[in-house]
Coordinates of C-alpha atoms and ligand atoms in Angstrom, one line a residue:
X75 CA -64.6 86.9 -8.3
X76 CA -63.5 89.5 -5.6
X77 CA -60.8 86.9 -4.8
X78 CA -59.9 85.8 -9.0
X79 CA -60.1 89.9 -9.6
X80 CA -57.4 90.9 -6.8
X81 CA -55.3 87.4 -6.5
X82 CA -53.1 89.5 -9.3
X83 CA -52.9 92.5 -7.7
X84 CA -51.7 90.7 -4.5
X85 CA -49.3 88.8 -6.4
X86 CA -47.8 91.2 -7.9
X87 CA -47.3 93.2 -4.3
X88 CA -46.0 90.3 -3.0
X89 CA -43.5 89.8 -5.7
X90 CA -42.1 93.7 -5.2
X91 CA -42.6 93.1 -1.2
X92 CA -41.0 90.5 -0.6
X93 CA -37.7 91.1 -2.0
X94 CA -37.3 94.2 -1.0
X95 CA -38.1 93.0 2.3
X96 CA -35.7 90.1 1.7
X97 CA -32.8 92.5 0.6
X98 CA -33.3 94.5 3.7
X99 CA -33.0 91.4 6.3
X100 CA -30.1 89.7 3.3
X101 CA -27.5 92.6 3.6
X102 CA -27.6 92.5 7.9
X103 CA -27.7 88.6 8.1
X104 CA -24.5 88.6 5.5
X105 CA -23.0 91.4 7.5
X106 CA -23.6 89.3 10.2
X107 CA -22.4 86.1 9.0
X108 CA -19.5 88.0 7.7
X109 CA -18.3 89.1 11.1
X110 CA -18.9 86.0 12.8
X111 CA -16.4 83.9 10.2
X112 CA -13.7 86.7 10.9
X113 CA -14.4 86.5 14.5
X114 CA -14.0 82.6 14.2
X115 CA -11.3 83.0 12.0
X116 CA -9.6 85.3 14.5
X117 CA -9.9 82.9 17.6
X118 CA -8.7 80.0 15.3
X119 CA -5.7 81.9 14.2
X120 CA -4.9 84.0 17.2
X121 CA -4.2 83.3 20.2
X122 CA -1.8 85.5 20.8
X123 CA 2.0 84.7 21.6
X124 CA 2.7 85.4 24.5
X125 CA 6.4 88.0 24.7
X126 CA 8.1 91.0 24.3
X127 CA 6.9 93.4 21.6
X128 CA 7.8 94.5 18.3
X129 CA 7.8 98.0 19.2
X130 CA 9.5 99.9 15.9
X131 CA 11.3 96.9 16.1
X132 CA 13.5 97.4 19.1
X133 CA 12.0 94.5 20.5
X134 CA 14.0 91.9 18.3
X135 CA 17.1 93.7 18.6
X136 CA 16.9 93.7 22.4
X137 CA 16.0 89.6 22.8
X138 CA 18.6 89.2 19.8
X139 CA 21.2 91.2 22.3
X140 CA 19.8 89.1 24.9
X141 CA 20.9 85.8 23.2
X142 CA 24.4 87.3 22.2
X143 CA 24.8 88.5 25.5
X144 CA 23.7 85.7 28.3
X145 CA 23.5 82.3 25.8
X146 CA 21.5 80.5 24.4
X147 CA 20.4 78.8 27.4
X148 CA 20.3 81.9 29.6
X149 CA 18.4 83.7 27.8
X150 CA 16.0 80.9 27.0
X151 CA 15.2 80.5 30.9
X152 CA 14.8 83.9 31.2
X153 CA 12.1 84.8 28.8
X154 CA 10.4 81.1 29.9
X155 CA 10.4 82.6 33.1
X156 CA 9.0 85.9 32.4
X157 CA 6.8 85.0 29.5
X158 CA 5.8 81.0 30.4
X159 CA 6.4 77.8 28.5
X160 CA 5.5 79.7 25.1
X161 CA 7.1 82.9 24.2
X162 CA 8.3 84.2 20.9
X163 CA 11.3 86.2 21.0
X164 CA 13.8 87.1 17.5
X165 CA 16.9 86.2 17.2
X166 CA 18.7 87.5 13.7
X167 CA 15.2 89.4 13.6
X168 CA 13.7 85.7 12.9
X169 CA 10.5 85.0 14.5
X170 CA 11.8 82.3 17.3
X171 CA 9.9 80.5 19.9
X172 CA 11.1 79.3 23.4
X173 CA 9.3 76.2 24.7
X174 CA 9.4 74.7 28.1
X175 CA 5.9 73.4 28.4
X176 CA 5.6 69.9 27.9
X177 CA 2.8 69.2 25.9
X178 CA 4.3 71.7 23.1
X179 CA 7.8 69.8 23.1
X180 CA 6.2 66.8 22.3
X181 CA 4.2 68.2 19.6
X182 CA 7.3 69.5 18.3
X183 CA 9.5 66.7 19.1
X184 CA 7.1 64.3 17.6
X185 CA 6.5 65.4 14.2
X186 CA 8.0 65.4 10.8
X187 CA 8.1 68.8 10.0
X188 CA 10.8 70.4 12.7
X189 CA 13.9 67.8 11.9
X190 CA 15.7 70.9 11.0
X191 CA 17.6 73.2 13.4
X192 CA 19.2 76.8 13.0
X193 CA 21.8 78.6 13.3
X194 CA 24.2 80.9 11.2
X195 CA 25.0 79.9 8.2
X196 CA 28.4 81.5 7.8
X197 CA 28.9 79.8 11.4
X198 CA 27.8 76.6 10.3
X199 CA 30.3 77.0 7.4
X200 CA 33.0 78.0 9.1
X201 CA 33.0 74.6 11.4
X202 CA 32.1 72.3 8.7
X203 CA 28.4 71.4 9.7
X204 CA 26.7 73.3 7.1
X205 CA 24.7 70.8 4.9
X206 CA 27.3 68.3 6.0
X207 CA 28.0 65.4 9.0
X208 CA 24.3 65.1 11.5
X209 CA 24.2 67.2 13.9
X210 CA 23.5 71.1 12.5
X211 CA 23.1 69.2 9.1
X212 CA 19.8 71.8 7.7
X213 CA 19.3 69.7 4.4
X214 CA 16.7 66.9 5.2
X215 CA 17.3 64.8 2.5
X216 CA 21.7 65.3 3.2
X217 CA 20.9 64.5 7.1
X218 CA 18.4 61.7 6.8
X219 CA 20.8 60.0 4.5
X220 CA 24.2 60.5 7.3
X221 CA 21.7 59.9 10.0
X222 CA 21.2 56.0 8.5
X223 CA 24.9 55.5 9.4
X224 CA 25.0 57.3 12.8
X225 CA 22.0 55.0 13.7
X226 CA 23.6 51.8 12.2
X227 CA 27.3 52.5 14.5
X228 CA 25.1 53.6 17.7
X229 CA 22.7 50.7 18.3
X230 CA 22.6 46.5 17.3
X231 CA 26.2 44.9 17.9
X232 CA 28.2 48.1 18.7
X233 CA 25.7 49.2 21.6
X234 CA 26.8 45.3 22.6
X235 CA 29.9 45.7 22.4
X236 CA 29.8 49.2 24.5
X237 CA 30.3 48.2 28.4
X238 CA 33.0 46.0 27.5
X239 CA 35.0 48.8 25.8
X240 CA 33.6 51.1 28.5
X241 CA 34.6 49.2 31.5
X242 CA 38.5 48.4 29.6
X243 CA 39.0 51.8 28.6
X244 CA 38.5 53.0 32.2
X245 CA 40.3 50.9 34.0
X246 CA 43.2 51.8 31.5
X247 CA 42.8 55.3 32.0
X248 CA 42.8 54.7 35.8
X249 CA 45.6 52.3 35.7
X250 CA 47.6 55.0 34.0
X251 CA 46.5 57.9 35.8
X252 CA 47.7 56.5 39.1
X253 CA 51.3 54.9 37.7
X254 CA 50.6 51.2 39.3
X255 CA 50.1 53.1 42.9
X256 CA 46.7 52.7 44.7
X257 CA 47.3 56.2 46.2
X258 CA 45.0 59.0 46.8
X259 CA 45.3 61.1 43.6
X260 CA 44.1 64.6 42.6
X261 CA 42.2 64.5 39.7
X262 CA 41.7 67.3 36.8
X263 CA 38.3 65.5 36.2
X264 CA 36.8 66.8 33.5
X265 CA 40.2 66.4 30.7
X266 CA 40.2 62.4 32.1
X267 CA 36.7 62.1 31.6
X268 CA 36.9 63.7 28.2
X269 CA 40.2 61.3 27.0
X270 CA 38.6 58.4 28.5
X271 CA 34.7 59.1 26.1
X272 CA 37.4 60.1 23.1
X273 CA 39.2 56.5 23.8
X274 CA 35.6 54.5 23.9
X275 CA 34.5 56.5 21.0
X276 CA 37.6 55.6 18.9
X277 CA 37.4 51.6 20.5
X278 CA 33.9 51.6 18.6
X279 CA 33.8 53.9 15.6
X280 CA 37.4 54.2 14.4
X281 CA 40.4 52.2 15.4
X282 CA 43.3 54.0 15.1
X283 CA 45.7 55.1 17.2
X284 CA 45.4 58.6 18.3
X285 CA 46.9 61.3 20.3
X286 CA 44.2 61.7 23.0
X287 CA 45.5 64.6 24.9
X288 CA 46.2 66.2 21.5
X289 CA 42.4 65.9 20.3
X290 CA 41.0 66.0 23.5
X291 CA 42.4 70.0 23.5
X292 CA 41.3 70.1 19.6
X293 CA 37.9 69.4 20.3
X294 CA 37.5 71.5 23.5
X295 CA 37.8 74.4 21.0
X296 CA 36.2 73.5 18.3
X297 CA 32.9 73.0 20.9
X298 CA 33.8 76.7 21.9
X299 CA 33.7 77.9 18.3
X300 CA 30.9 76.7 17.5
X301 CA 29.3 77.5 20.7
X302 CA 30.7 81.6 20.3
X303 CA 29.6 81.5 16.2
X304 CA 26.1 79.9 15.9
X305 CA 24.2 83.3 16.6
X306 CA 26.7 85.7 15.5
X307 CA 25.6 88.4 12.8
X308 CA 26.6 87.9 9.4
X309 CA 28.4 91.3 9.6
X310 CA 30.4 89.3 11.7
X311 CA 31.8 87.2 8.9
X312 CA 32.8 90.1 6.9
X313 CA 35.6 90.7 9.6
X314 CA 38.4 87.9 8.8
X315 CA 40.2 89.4 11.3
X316 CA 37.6 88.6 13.8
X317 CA 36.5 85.0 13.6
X318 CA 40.4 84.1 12.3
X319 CA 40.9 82.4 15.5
X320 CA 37.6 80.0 15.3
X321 CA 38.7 79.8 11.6
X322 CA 41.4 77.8 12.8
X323 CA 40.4 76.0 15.5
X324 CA 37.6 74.3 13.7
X325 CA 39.9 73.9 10.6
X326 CA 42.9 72.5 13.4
X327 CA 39.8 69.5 14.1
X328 CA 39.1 68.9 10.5
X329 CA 42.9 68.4 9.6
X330 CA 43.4 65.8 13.0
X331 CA 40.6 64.2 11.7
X332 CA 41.4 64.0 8.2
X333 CA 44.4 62.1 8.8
X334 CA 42.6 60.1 11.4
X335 CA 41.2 59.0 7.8
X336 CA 43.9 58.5 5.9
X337 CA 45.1 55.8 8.6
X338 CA 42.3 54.5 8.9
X339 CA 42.0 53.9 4.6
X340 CA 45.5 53.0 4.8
X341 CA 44.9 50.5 7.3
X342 CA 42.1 49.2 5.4
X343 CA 44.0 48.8 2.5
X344 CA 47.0 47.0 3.9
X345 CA 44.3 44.3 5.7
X346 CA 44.3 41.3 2.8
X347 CA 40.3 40.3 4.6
X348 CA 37.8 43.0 6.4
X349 CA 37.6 42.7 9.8
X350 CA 34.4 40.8 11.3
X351 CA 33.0 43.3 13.1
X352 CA 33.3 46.4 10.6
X353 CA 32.9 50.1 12.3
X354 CA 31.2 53.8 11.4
X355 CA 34.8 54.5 10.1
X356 CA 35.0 51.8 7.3
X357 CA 31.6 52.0 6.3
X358 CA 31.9 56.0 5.8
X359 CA 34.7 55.1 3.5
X360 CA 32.8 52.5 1.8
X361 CA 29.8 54.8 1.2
X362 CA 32.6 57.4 -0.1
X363 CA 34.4 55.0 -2.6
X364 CA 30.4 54.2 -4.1
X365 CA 29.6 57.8 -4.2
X366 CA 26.8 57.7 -1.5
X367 CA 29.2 60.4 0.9
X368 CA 31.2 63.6 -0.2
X369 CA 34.8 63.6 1.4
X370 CA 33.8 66.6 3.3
X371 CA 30.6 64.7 5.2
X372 CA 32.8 61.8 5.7
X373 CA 35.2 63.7 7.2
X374 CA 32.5 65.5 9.7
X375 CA 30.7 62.8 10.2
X376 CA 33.7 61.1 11.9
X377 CA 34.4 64.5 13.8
X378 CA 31.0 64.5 15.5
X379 CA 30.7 61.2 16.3
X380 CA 34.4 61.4 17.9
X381 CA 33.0 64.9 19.7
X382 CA 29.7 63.7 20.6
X383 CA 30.4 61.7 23.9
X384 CA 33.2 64.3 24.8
X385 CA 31.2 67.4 24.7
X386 CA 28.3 66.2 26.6
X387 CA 28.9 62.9 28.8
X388 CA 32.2 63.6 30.3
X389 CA 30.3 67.2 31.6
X390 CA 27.7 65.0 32.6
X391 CA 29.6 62.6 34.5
X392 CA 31.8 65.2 36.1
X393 CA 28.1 67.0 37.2
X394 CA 27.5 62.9 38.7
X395 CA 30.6 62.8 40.3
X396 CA 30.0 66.5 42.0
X397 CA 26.3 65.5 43.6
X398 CA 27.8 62.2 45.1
X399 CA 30.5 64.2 47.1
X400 CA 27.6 66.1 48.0
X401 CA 25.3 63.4 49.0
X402 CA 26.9 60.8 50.4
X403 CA 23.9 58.7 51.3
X404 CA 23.0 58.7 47.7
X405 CA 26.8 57.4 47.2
X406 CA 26.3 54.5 49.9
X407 CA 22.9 53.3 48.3
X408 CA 24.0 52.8 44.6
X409 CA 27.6 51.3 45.7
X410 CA 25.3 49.0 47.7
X411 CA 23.5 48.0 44.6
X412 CA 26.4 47.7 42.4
X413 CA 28.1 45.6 44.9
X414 CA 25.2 43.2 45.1
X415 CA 24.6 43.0 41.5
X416 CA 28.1 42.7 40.3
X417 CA 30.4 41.3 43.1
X418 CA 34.1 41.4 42.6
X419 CA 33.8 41.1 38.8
X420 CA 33.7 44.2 36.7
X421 CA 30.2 45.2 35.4
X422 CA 28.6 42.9 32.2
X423 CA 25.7 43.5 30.1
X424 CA 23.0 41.5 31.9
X425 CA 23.9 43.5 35.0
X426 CA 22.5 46.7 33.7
X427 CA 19.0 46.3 34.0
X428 CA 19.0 45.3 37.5
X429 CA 21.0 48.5 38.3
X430 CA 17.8 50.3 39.0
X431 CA 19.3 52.9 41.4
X432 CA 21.9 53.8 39.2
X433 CA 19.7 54.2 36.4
X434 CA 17.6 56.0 38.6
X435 CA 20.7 58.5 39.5
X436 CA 21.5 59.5 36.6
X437 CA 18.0 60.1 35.4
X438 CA 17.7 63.0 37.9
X439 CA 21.1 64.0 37.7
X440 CA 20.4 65.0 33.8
X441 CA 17.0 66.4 35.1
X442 CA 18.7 68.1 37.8
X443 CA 21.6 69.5 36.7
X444 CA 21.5 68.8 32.9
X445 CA 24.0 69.2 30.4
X446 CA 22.3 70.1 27.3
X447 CA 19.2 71.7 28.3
X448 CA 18.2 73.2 24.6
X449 CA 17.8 71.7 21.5
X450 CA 17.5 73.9 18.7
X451 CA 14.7 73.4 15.7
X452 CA 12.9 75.1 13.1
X453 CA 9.4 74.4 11.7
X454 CA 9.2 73.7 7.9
X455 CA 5.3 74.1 7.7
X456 CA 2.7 76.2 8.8
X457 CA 1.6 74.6 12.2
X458 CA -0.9 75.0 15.5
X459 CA 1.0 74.2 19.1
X460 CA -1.2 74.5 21.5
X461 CA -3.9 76.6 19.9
X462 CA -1.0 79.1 18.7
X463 CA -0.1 79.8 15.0
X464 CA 3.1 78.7 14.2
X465 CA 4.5 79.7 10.8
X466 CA 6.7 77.9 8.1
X467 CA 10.4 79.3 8.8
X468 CA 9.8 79.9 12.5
X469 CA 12.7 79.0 14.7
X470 CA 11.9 76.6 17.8
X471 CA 14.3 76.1 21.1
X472 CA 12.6 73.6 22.9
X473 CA 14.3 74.3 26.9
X474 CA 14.5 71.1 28.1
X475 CA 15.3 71.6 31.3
X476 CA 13.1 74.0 32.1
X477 CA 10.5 71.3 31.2
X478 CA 12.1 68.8 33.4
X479 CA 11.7 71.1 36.6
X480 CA 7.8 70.3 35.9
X481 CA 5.8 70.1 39.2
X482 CA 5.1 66.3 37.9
X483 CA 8.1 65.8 39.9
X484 CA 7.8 65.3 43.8
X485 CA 10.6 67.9 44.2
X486 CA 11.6 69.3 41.1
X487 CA 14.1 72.2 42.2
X488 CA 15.7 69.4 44.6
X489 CA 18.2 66.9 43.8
X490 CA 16.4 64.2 45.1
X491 CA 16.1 60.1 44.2
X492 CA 12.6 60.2 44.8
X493 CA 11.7 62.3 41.4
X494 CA 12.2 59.2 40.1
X495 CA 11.3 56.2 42.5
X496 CA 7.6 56.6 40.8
X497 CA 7.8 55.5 37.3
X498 CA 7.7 59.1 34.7
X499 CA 5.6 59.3 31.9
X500 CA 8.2 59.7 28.9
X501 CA 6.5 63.0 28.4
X502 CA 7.8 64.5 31.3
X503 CA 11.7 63.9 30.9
X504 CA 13.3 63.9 27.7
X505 CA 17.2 64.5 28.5
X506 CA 17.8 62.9 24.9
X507 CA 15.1 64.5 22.9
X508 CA 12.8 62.2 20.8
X509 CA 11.3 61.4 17.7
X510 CA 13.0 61.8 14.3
X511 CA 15.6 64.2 14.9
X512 CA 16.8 63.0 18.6
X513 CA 19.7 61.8 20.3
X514 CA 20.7 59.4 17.9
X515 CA 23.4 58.0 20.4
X516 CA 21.0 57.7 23.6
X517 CA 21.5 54.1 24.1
X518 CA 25.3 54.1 24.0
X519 CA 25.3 57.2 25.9
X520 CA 23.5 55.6 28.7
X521 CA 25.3 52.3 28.7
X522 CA 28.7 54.5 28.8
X523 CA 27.5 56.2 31.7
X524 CA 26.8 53.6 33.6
X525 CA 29.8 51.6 32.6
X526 CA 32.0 55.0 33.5
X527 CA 30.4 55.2 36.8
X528 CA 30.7 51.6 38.0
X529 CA 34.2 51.2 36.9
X530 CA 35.0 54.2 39.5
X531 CA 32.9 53.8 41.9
X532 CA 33.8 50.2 42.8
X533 CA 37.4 51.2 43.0
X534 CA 37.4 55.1 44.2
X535 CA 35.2 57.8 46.4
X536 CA 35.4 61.2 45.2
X537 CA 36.0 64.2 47.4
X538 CA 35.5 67.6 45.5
X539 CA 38.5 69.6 46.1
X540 CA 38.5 73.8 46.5
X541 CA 35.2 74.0 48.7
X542 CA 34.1 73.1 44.8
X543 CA 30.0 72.2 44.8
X544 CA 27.1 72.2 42.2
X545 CA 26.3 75.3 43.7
X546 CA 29.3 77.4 43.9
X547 CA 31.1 76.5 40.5
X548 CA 30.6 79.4 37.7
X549 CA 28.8 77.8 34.7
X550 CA 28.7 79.1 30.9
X551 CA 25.2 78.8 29.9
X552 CA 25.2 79.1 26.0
X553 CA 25.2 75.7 23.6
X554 CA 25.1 73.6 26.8
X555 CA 25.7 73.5 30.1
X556 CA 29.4 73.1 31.5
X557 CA 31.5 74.6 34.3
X558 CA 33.5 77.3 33.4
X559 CA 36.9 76.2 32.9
X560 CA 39.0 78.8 33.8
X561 CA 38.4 78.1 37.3
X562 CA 40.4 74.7 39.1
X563 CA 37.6 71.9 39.1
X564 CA 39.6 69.1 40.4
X565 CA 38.3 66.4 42.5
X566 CA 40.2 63.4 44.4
X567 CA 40.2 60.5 44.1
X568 CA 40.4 58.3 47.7
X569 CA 40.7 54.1 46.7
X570 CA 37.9 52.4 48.2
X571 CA 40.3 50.5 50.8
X572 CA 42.0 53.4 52.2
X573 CA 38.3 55.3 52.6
X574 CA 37.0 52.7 54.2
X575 CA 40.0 52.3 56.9
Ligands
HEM1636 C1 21.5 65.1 19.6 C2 21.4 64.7 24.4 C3 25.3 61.8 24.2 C4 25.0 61.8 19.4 C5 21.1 65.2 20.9 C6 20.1 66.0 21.4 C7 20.0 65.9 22.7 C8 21.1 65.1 23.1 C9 19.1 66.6 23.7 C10 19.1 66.9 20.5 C11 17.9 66.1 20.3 C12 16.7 66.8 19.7 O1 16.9 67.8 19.0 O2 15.6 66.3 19.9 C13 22.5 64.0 24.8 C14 22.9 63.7 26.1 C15 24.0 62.9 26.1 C16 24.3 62.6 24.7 C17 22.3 64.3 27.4 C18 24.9 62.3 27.2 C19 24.7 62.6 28.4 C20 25.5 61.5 22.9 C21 26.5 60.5 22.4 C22 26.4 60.5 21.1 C23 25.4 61.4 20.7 C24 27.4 59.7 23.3 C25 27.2 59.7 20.1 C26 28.2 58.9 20.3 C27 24.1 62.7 19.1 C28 23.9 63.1 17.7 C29 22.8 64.1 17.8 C30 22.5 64.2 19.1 C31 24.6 62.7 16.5 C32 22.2 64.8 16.6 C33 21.1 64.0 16.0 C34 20.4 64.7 14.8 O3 20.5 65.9 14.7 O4 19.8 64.0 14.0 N1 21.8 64.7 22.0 N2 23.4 63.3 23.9 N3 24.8 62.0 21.8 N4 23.2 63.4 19.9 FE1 23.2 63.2 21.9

């Protein structure tokens, strides 16, 4: 009874008890709770990047100076070497990040949502590339369509077809560079290598007869407009007067290569059946008659496939040519292998695998002393690399050579066969890029190489001339990598039989 008389009385202080007592212990666990999801939220979203700070702002306009003022490639180094492989700088007071650390290229380099790169637009304009040809084409759907023809004239029966018209077109240039005469020659190195990757370039993609010394000039200013204009300020552009002179040397390209064109559509015309083997050329102009190409990405198309091998192998080659003089042990082992591979006959396409010292050679030349060390992207999604929040619109230099001086590498601040006598994991060295937006032209650029390199090499040494090394040379470190050209960089060029008496 005791028990049936108070049971309600104890219910009903249990049922005012126990919620107060609950509300009390709810509101600290929630507060609790609450804390903990914005702490977790925090570490999820914030590691912080490493770099310079905002500061009222005068942070971007310094690293935005920085860029205007050393290059691209410069500064890039500079704030990787301050900062580490991640660092977010500004550039145009954009959020951009610098990346030299491997696993964060690859991330990048790997995945669908960075195939777009940036730049000025009024730059990009000015030389043509904006939403048109491959290569600063920012419209994915635009550059995904051009890069289908790119990748169609730069691998299957043209890529065949490469050493042949490598090895002709520089014995040609060779043959005419020293008038019939086996003679010790001086040698402005870098204008022959550029006419002879202009002449292969036109063998495969064009046809026509051209003007090489003419184009070769053309295009040595149109890289140096668009080198000086991708970063500029758009207050820039309001200046006629200012960028007149990059206003015409792009425009001078564009015209050459225009009537290149014309030829070319002429020529097609007045041939009664196609040619078997068709080239990039005709089958831009066939894409143009169906309405698949403007005029205007025709014609860029054709300009940077025709600029491609000129603005970054012949540098490349000359850089090889510099670091044999220097290492003439290095020299003596790959002529060794080409001589047992090939013999007396010129160089054919079975040969090249077993050139494995070559290959090897050039491998750490471009990891040594590479030619284009930055490839510039932008991220068209939110994104994590390596634990850091990267947003949509963010823009991406991934330094490649940076990356490449990895201690992976036995010696990686030496020039040194070795780097490479191990087999490296792709990860490590990517002097062409990779994934979806990289070197489209990798596998003719390599074959060229090597075909460039054995053509000389069996028939010439090269002395540097001027006291001229790797090391003493002044560089411009901006778009690329390339010797300053206002200084003599000729080398010469001793036959084979005369070195050897
Ligand atoms: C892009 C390197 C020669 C055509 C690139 C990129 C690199 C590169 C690093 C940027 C890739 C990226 O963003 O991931 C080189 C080197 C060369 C060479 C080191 C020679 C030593 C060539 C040649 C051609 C070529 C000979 C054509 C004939 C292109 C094109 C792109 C490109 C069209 C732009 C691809 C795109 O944006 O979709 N190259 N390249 N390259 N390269 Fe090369």
């Amino acid at each position: 009874n005791l028990l049936q008389m108070s049971q309600p009385a104890f219910q009903n202080a249990t049922a005012e008890v126990v919620p107060r007592m609950a509300s009390r212990a709810t509101v600290p666990l929630l507060l609790l709770l609450g804390l903990l999801l914005i702490f977790l939220k925090l570490s999820q979203k914030k590691a912080t990047l490493p770099g310079p700070s905002f500061c009222l702002g005068i942070g971007p306009l310094i690293s935005y100076g920085r860029f205007l003022w050393m290059g691209i490639g410069s500064a890039s180094n500079y704030y990787n070497e301050k900062y580490g492989g991640i660092v977010r700088v500004w550039i145009h007071g954009e959020e951009t990040l610098i990346i030299s650390r491997s696993s964060a290229v690859n991330h990048v380099m790997k995945k669908g949502h960075y195939i777009s790169r940036f730049g000025s637009k009024h730059a990009l304009q000015c030389i043509g590339m904006n939403e048109n040809g491959i290569i600063f084409n920012n419209n994915p759907s635009i550059w995904k369509q051009t890069r289908s023809y790119f990748a169609k004239a730069l691998t299957g029966p043209i890529l065949q077809r490469t050493l042949a018209m490598t090895v002709e077109s520089t014995r040609d240039h060779l043959e005419k560079l020293l008038g019939g005469n086996n003679n010790t020659t001086k040698v402005d190195v870098l204008l022959f290598l550029r006419a002879i990757t202009l002449d292969i370039a036109n063998r495969l993609f064009l046809r026509v007869p051209l003007h090489e010394g003419e184009i070769v000039a053309k295009v040595q200013k149109y890289f140096d407009t668009w080198q000086s204009l991708l970063l500029k300020p758009d207050i820039f552009f309001k200046f006629k007067c200012m960028y007149k002179k990059y206003e015409k040397a792009a425009q001078d390209l564009q015209d050459a290569v225009e009537e290149l064109l014309l030829k070319k559509q002429q020529e097609l015309r007045d041939t009664e059946k196609l040619h078997d083997i068709t080239d990039f050329a005709t089958d831009l102009i066939f894409a143009q008659t169906h309405g698949e190409l403007t005029p205007d990405n025709v014609r860029q198309s054709l300009l940077e496939i025709l600029i491609a091998g000129p603005d970054t192998m012949s540098v490349s080659i000359y850089f090889m040519l510099l670091l044999i003089a220097q290492h003439p042990e290095v020299e003596k082992k790959i002529l060794e292998e080409i001589q047992t591979v090939t013999g007396k006959r010129e160089v054919q396409n079975n040969d090249l695998q077993q050139l494995k010292i070559l290959e090897n050679f050039i491998n750490e030349s471009m990891r040594y002393q590479p030619v284009v060390d930055i490839t510039m992207r932008k991220a068209l999604k939110d994104d994590m690399i390596d634990g850091f929040l990267v947003k949509k619109g963010t823009n991406i230099i991934l330094n490649l050579g940076r990356m490449h001086k990895d201690d992976f590498f036995l010696k990686p601040y030496e020039f040194s066969l070795e780097n490479f006598t191990q087999s490296v994991p792709h990860c490590y060295f990517r002097p062409f890029g990779f994934g979806p937006r990289s070197c489209v032209g990798k596998y003719v650029a390599m074959v060229m190489m090597k075909g460039i390199l054995v053509t000389m090499l069996k028939q010439f040494t090269v002395h540097s001339d001027n006291g001229n090394n790797l090391q003493n040379i002044k560089y411009i470190h901006h778009l690329s990598f390339h010797p300053n050209e206002s200084q003599t960089l000729q080398m010469t060029f001793i036959p084979r039989n005369q070195a050897e008496d």
